[in-house]
């Protein structure tokens, strides 16, 4: 049962993560002034793949437990928001809207972590690196905003 | 408990659904030849809002039941895929990749429906209109592909 559940949750992670390949960083992103702590591009897919495995393991563990309702609801919320940031930031090139998305994602990951911790500490722990990484992502988004105020204020028109 | 769960699941639906506003149909879509059964633009947000309420109610009902693991996993999978189609179709203007996304979404909705049906028939029934609508969406995507083969074969380069 664990492996069936893991595969479904991991597929959900890939559904969100595929946006990272579809809306990849291009010339627009490279031209932005980046904060000093910006990792090189290759770090992002590697980190996300490790995180997605942790996230799917946590989901599968929680799914097998009684009283998992709130934790499962937050798991669903975080994955719906996880796939939203990349199309907004790299697709729409909207730095401020990206900040809004990553902030709500951060809250949903924290809520999921707390809800899972109460019924399975290991699942809660598996969300800790995720929360740390989303914190870094939020700091990066905020740094890009601060360092490129004109670009942030004038996002290009949405694709039509 | 039901209302707390409903709100979290509904927030997940909105996280997916907001892509419909961010990547709205523009001149590119209007210039495509559409199948005869294409509904007017306003039908889509109205239908999705009704469907999202049904989907969130089903999620909240299932989340309160024992043995909900597989159903919860498919609920998470469908919402991760639900928010993917619009950025792919309207954002990347990739008709063929949109067809792939809507096909996998259709499978995840059917799987979710079957998994939920086994533990709560009402939740399964709440997914029936969703499955019907995704079937229509898939038929629309296929029709647009068939009627605009050159556009489908040559999607514009991804935004950079």
XYZ file of N, CA and C in Angstrom, chain B:
480
model
N -15.524 20.494 11.714
C -14.399 19.884 10.994
C -14.628 19.920 9.479
N -15.899 19.627 9.059
C -16.168 19.622 7.622
C -15.818 20.966 6.988
N -16.203 22.053 7.655
C -16.007 23.363 7.025
C -14.546 23.766 6.963
N -13.784 23.396 8.022
C -12.334 23.651 7.973
C -11.729 22.915 6.778
N -12.053 21.634 6.662
C -11.522 20.835 5.556
C -11.979 21.394 4.211
N -13.266 21.748 4.126
C -13.779 22.313 2.871
C -12.973 23.548 2.467
N -12.701 24.430 3.458
C -11.981 25.672 3.138
C -10.574 25.375 2.614
N -9.876 24.423 3.221
C -8.509 24.107 2.767
C -8.554 23.502 1.362
N -9.466 22.554 1.141
C -9.560 21.941 -0.188
C -10.015 22.971 -1.234
N -10.908 23.859 -0.829
C -11.371 24.870 -1.781
C -10.241 25.843 -2.116
N -9.409 26.151 -1.115
C -8.236 27.003 -1.378
C -7.314 26.326 -2.388
N -7.142 25.010 -2.262
C -6.328 24.273 -3.232
C -6.934 24.399 -4.632
N -8.277 24.300 -4.709
C -8.958 24.453 -6.003
C -8.707 25.847 -6.577
N -8.782 26.862 -5.719
C -8.549 28.222 -6.201
C -7.105 28.396 -6.656
N -6.167 27.738 -5.941
C -4.762 27.792 -6.351
C -4.574 27.255 -7.761
N -5.324 26.193 -8.087
C -5.274 25.655 -9.455
C -6.056 26.550 -10.405
N -7.212 27.017 -9.959
C -8.121 27.753 -10.837
C -7.648 29.145 -11.200
N -6.792 29.719 -10.354
C -6.323 31.082 -10.606
C -5.524 31.155 -11.914
N -4.979 30.022 -12.351
C -4.260 30.010 -13.628
C -5.182 30.406 -14.779
N -6.492 30.110 -14.629
C -7.449 30.471 -15.673
C -7.560 31.983 -15.856
N -7.353 32.730 -14.767
C -7.370 34.180 -14.875
C -6.019 34.736 -15.317
N -4.940 34.070 -14.874
C -3.592 34.569 -15.174
C -3.212 34.312 -16.634
N -3.626 33.158 -17.150
C -3.344 32.812 -18.545
C -4.683 32.754 -19.286
N -5.258 33.921 -19.517
C -6.598 33.991 -20.095
C -6.528 33.860 -21.618
N -7.632 33.412 -22.241
C -7.659 33.328 -23.702
C -7.506 34.708 -24.319
N -6.566 34.856 -25.242
C -6.314 36.147 -25.887
C -6.456 36.026 -27.390
N -5.846 36.951 -28.128
C -5.960 36.960 -29.593
C -5.509 35.635 -30.224
N -4.473 34.993 -29.666
C -4.000 33.731 -30.224
C -5.127 32.699 -30.248
N -5.850 32.590 -29.122
C -6.925 31.605 -29.022
C -8.085 31.981 -29.937
N -8.390 33.283 -29.957
C -9.534 33.720 -30.773
C -9.299 33.458 -32.257
N -8.037 33.494 -32.676
C -7.724 33.293 -34.095
C -7.780 31.816 -34.502
N -7.827 30.901 -33.519
C -7.868 29.465 -33.842
C -9.251 29.084 -34.368
N -9.288 28.112 -35.272
C -10.565 27.524 -35.666
C -11.017 26.601 -34.543
N -12.257 26.814 -34.075
C -12.736 26.033 -32.928
C -13.765 24.985 -33.351
N -13.858 23.873 -32.629
C -14.900 22.884 -32.928
C -16.296 23.500 -32.721
N -17.299 22.901 -33.384
C -18.658 23.465 -33.356
C -19.245 23.505 -31.956
N -18.744 22.637 -31.058
C -19.349 22.563 -29.709
C -18.602 23.415 -28.689
N -17.746 24.348 -29.151
C -17.011 25.209 -28.220
C -17.963 26.151 -27.490
N -18.007 26.125 -26.147
C -18.879 27.064 -25.424
C -18.286 28.469 -25.471
N -19.126 29.496 -25.248
C -18.579 30.861 -25.151
C -17.653 30.971 -23.932
N -16.736 31.959 -23.994
C -15.698 32.090 -22.965
C -16.260 32.114 -21.538
N -17.393 32.830 -21.334
C -17.889 33.028 -19.968
C -18.321 31.712 -19.308
N -18.609 30.692 -20.106
C -19.073 29.413 -19.535
C -17.975 28.762 -18.690
N -16.706 28.973 -19.089
C -15.616 28.245 -18.422
C -15.452 28.639 -16.949
N -15.278 29.940 -16.619
C -15.113 30.253 -15.186
C -16.334 29.879 -14.348
N -17.538 30.047 -14.911
C -18.751 29.722 -14.155
C -18.783 28.225 -13.859
N -18.545 27.407 -14.897
C -18.562 25.956 -14.715
C -17.491 25.530 -13.707
N -16.282 26.086 -13.859
C -15.202 25.682 -12.953
C -15.520 26.039 -11.512
N -16.158 27.193 -11.285
C -16.447 27.562 -9.897
C -17.411 26.547 -9.278
N -18.439 26.149 -10.028
C -19.384 25.139 -9.523
C -18.653 23.815 -9.287
N -17.816 23.425 -10.252
C -17.087 22.162 -10.125
C -16.147 22.200 -8.917
N -15.448 23.339 -8.715
C -14.502 23.420 -7.598
C -15.226 23.257 -6.264
N -16.448 23.768 -6.169
C -17.217 23.575 -4.930
C -17.503 22.079 -4.737
N -17.955 21.415 -5.803
C -18.222 19.963 -5.728
C -16.948 19.197 -5.351
N -15.837 19.553 -5.980
C -14.574 18.852 -5.757
C -14.112 19.037 -4.312
N -14.264 20.261 -3.777
C -13.841 20.533 -2.402
C -14.751 19.830 -1.405
N -16.055 19.785 -1.694
C -16.981 19.058 -0.805
C -16.592 17.579 -0.771
N -16.334 17.004 -1.931
C -15.929 15.594 -1.991
C -14.653 15.377 -1.177
N -13.669 16.261 -1.344
C -12.415 16.135 -0.607
C -12.637 16.174 0.899
N -13.471 17.121 1.342
C -13.714 17.275 2.780
C -14.444 16.054 3.342
N -15.416 15.526 2.585
C -16.137 14.335 3.053
C -15.179 13.150 3.183
N -14.364 12.925 2.150
C -13.450 11.790 2.139
C -12.410 11.928 3.250
N -11.946 13.167 3.484
C -10.885 13.385 4.475
C -11.321 12.969 5.874
N -12.632 12.944 6.122
C -13.108 12.587 7.467
C -13.285 11.080 7.649
N -13.097 10.308 6.576
C -13.368 8.870 6.652
C -12.088 8.052 6.826
N -12.243 6.898 7.434
C -11.112 5.960 7.536
C -10.843 5.313 6.182
N -9.625 4.857 5.993
C -9.290 4.146 4.763
C -9.357 5.036 3.535
N -9.040 6.329 3.721
C -9.181 7.297 2.631
C -7.887 7.500 1.827
N -6.850 6.717 2.119
C -5.520 6.988 1.561
C -5.473 7.144 0.051
N -5.945 6.135 -0.670
C -5.847 6.182 -2.131
C -6.702 7.316 -2.684
N -7.893 7.497 -2.124
C -8.767 8.576 -2.593
C -8.120 9.938 -2.363
N -7.488 10.135 -1.216
C -6.815 11.405 -0.927
C -5.622 11.620 -1.856
N -4.907 10.537 -2.141
C -3.757 10.650 -3.044
C -4.216 11.091 -4.435
N -5.315 10.497 -4.940
C -5.812 10.900 -6.266
C -6.406 12.307 -6.229
N -6.978 12.698 -5.083
C -7.475 14.077 -4.985
C -6.307 15.048 -5.174
N -5.180 14.747 -4.500
C -3.994 15.610 -4.618
C -3.469 15.603 -6.055
N -3.459 14.418 -6.684
C -2.941 14.327 -8.060
C -3.781 15.152 -9.018
N -5.115 15.025 -8.916
C -5.963 15.761 -9.870
C -5.805 17.270 -9.716
N -5.606 17.756 -8.483
C -5.520 19.217 -8.328
C -4.161 19.727 -8.816
N -3.121 18.898 -8.674
C -1.812 19.305 -9.208
C -1.872 19.410 -10.731
N -2.598 18.503 -11.372
C -2.703 18.513 -12.836
C -3.707 19.550 -13.331
N -4.719 19.818 -12.513
C -5.772 20.755 -12.895
C -5.208 22.138 -13.213
N -4.217 22.561 -12.401
C -3.638 23.892 -12.601
C -2.561 23.937 -13.673
N -2.307 22.806 -14.305
C -1.212 22.727 -15.272
C -1.670 23.012 -16.696
N -2.929 22.668 -17.005
C -3.387 22.756 -18.389
C -3.358 24.190 -18.920
N -3.893 25.135 -18.147
C -4.001 26.514 -18.629
C -2.638 27.131 -18.953
N -1.634 27.048 -18.048
C -0.314 27.588 -18.425
C 0.275 26.921 -19.668
N 0.009 25.618 -19.841
C 0.549 24.911 -21.010
C -0.182 25.350 -22.285
N -1.517 25.393 -22.227
C -2.300 25.690 -23.437
C -2.248 27.177 -23.768
N -2.593 28.032 -22.813
C -2.664 29.474 -23.100
C -1.328 30.164 -22.873
N -0.518 29.653 -21.924
C 0.777 30.278 -21.651
C 1.805 29.892 -22.708
N 2.017 28.589 -22.867
C 2.998 28.119 -23.856
C 2.385 28.008 -25.255
N 1.051 28.089 -25.350
C 0.328 27.923 -26.625
C 0.702 26.582 -27.267
N 0.840 25.569 -26.417
C 1.254 24.250 -26.912
C 0.049 23.305 -26.887
N -0.599 23.174 -28.047
C -1.849 22.422 -28.149
C -1.621 20.928 -27.891
N -0.511 20.408 -28.409
C -0.253 18.964 -28.242
C 0.110 18.618 -26.805
N 0.932 19.468 -26.164
C 1.263 19.229 -24.762
C 0.023 19.406 -23.874
N -0.841 20.353 -24.259
C -2.111 20.523 -23.546
C -2.937 19.247 -23.607
N -2.932 18.590 -24.780
C -3.663 17.331 -24.940
C -3.114 16.261 -23.992
N -1.776 16.222 -23.857
C -1.166 15.254 -22.940
C -1.598 15.539 -21.502
N -1.579 16.819 -21.112
C -1.951 17.179 -19.736
C -3.404 16.824 -19.459
N -4.309 17.187 -20.376
C -5.732 16.959 -20.128
C -6.040 15.454 -20.128
N -5.261 14.677 -20.860
C -5.463 13.217 -20.857
C -5.075 12.618 -19.509
N -3.926 13.043 -18.970
C -3.504 12.535 -17.664
C -4.457 13.041 -16.575
N -4.913 14.290 -16.707
C -5.895 14.824 -15.755
C -7.159 13.971 -15.775
N -7.631 13.640 -16.970
C -8.848 12.824 -17.111
C -8.690 11.494 -16.382
N -7.533 10.861 -16.569
C -7.265 9.584 -15.896
C -7.252 9.750 -14.377
N -6.659 10.844 -13.895
C -6.580 11.045 -12.446
C -7.965 11.330 -11.855
N -8.818 12.035 -12.613
C -10.179 12.310 -12.132
C -10.979 11.008 -12.083
N -10.860 10.196 -13.129
C -11.560 8.903 -13.131
C -11.073 8.029 -11.969
N -9.767 7.985 -11.755
C -9.225 7.169 -10.664
C -9.718 7.686 -9.318
N -9.727 9.007 -9.152
C -10.222 9.601 -7.915
C -11.692 9.271 -7.691
N -12.472 9.358 -8.773
C -13.903 9.052 -8.685
C -14.106 7.608 -8.200
N -13.390 6.689 -8.805
C -13.546 5.273 -8.445
C -13.088 5.013 -7.007
N -11.957 5.636 -6.616
C -11.443 5.425 -5.259
C -12.400 6.004 -4.228
N -12.981 7.163 -4.521
C -13.907 7.778 -3.563
C -15.218 7.013 -3.488
N -15.702 6.578 -4.638
C -16.970 5.857 -4.702
C -16.992 4.698 -3.710
N -15.837 4.041 -3.566
C -15.791 2.850 -2.707
C -15.967 3.169 -1.223
N -15.658 4.412 -0.827
C -15.839 4.705 0.602
C -16.942 5.733 0.853
N -17.384 6.444 -0.183
C -18.473 7.414 -0.012
C -19.089 7.696 -1.382
N -20.270 7.141 -1.608
C -20.891 7.242 -2.930
C -21.170 8.700 -3.297
N -21.572 9.511 -2.312
C -21.882 10.915 -2.605
C -20.647 11.628 -3.156
N -19.470 11.373 -2.552
C -18.244 12.001 -3.058
C -17.950 11.536 -4.479
N -18.153 10.243 -4.728
C -17.963 9.735 -6.085
C -18.882 10.450 -7.058
N -20.163 10.618 -6.660
C -21.131 11.302 -7.532
C -20.722 12.751 -7.771
N -20.133 13.395 -6.739
C -19.707 14.794 -6.884
C -18.584 14.948 -7.912
N -17.894 13.859 -8.197
C -16.830 13.917 -9.209
C -17.356 13.612 -10.621
N -18.604 13.161 -10.742
C -19.137 12.818 -12.070
C -19.200 14.042 -12.990
N -19.775 15.175 -12.535
C -19.775 16.342 -13.437
C -18.358 16.795 -13.807
N -17.429 16.652 -12.871
C -16.018 16.997 -13.124
C -15.468 16.137 -14.253
N -15.724 14.825 -14.182
C -15.227 13.927 -15.226
C -15.851 14.275 -16.585
N -17.159 14.594 -16.560
C -17.833 14.963 -17.809
C -17.198 16.222 -18.400
N -16.956 17.218 -17.533
C -16.412 18.490 -18.031
C -14.986 18.331 -18.558
N -14.175 17.513 -17.869
C -12.807 17.283 -18.360
C -12.860 16.497 -19.684
N -13.873 15.636 -19.837
C -14.048 14.945 -21.122
C -14.335 15.957 -22.227
N -15.206 16.927 -21.927
C -15.521 17.971 -22.913
C -14.271 18.795 -23.217
N -13.523 19.147 -22.151
C -12.299 19.936 -22.338
C -11.299 19.175 -23.208
N -11.197 17.866 -22.981
C -10.287 17.054 -23.785
C -10.747 17.013 -25.243
N -12.068 16.906 -25.435
C -12.606 16.901 -26.801
C -12.348 18.241 -27.489
N -12.475 19.339 -26.726
C -12.183 20.664 -27.278
C -10.715 20.767 -27.685
N -9.834 20.306 -26.782
C -8.399 20.365 -27.072
C -8.086 19.541 -28.324
N -8.687 18.342 -28.403
C -8.455 17.483 -29.571
C -9.006 18.142 -30.840
N -10.189 18.766 -30.715
C -10.793 19.423 -31.866
C -9.942 20.584 -32.366
N -9.425 21.393 -31.426
C -8.566 22.519 -31.799
C -7.306 22.007 -32.498
N -6.770 20.906 -32.003
C -5.588 20.292 -32.620
C -5.889 19.888 -34.067
N -7.043 19.196 -34.255
C -7.406 18.669 -35.567
C -7.662 19.800 -36.565
N -8.290 20.889 -36.063
C -8.688 21.983 -36.958
C -7.557 22.981 -37.215
N -6.485 22.903 -36.402
C -5.364 23.843 -36.566
C -4.036 23.090 -36.550
N -3.885 22.153 -37.494
C -2.707 21.274 -37.427
C -1.384 22.031 -37.519
N -1.359 23.122 -38.302
C -0.092 23.851 -38.456
C 0.288 24.580 -37.163
N -0.715 25.163 -36.507
C -0.455 25.846 -35.232
C 0.010 24.826 -34.202
N -0.629 23.654 -34.192
C -0.275 22.617 -33.217
C 1.147 22.114 -33.451
N 1.519 22.032 -34.745
C 2.833 21.483 -35.067
C 3.951 22.470 -34.735
N 3.646 23.755 -34.737
C 4.683 24.772 -34.537
C 4.333 25.703 -33.382
N 4.366 25.197 -32.133
C 4.108 26.114 -31.019
C 5.216 27.165 -30.967
N 4.861 28.375 -30.507
C 5.906 29.405 -30.413
C 6.960 28.974 -29.401
N 8.180 29.529 -29.486
C 9.187 29.203 -28.474
C 8.690 29.612 -27.083
N 9.098 28.859 -26.058
C 8.688 29.178 -24.689
C 9.147 30.594 -24.342
N 8.380 31.292 -23.486
C 8.799 32.640 -23.087
C 10.173 32.594 -22.439
N 10.978 33.594 -22.670
C 12.347 33.538 -22.159
C 12.683 34.812 -21.389
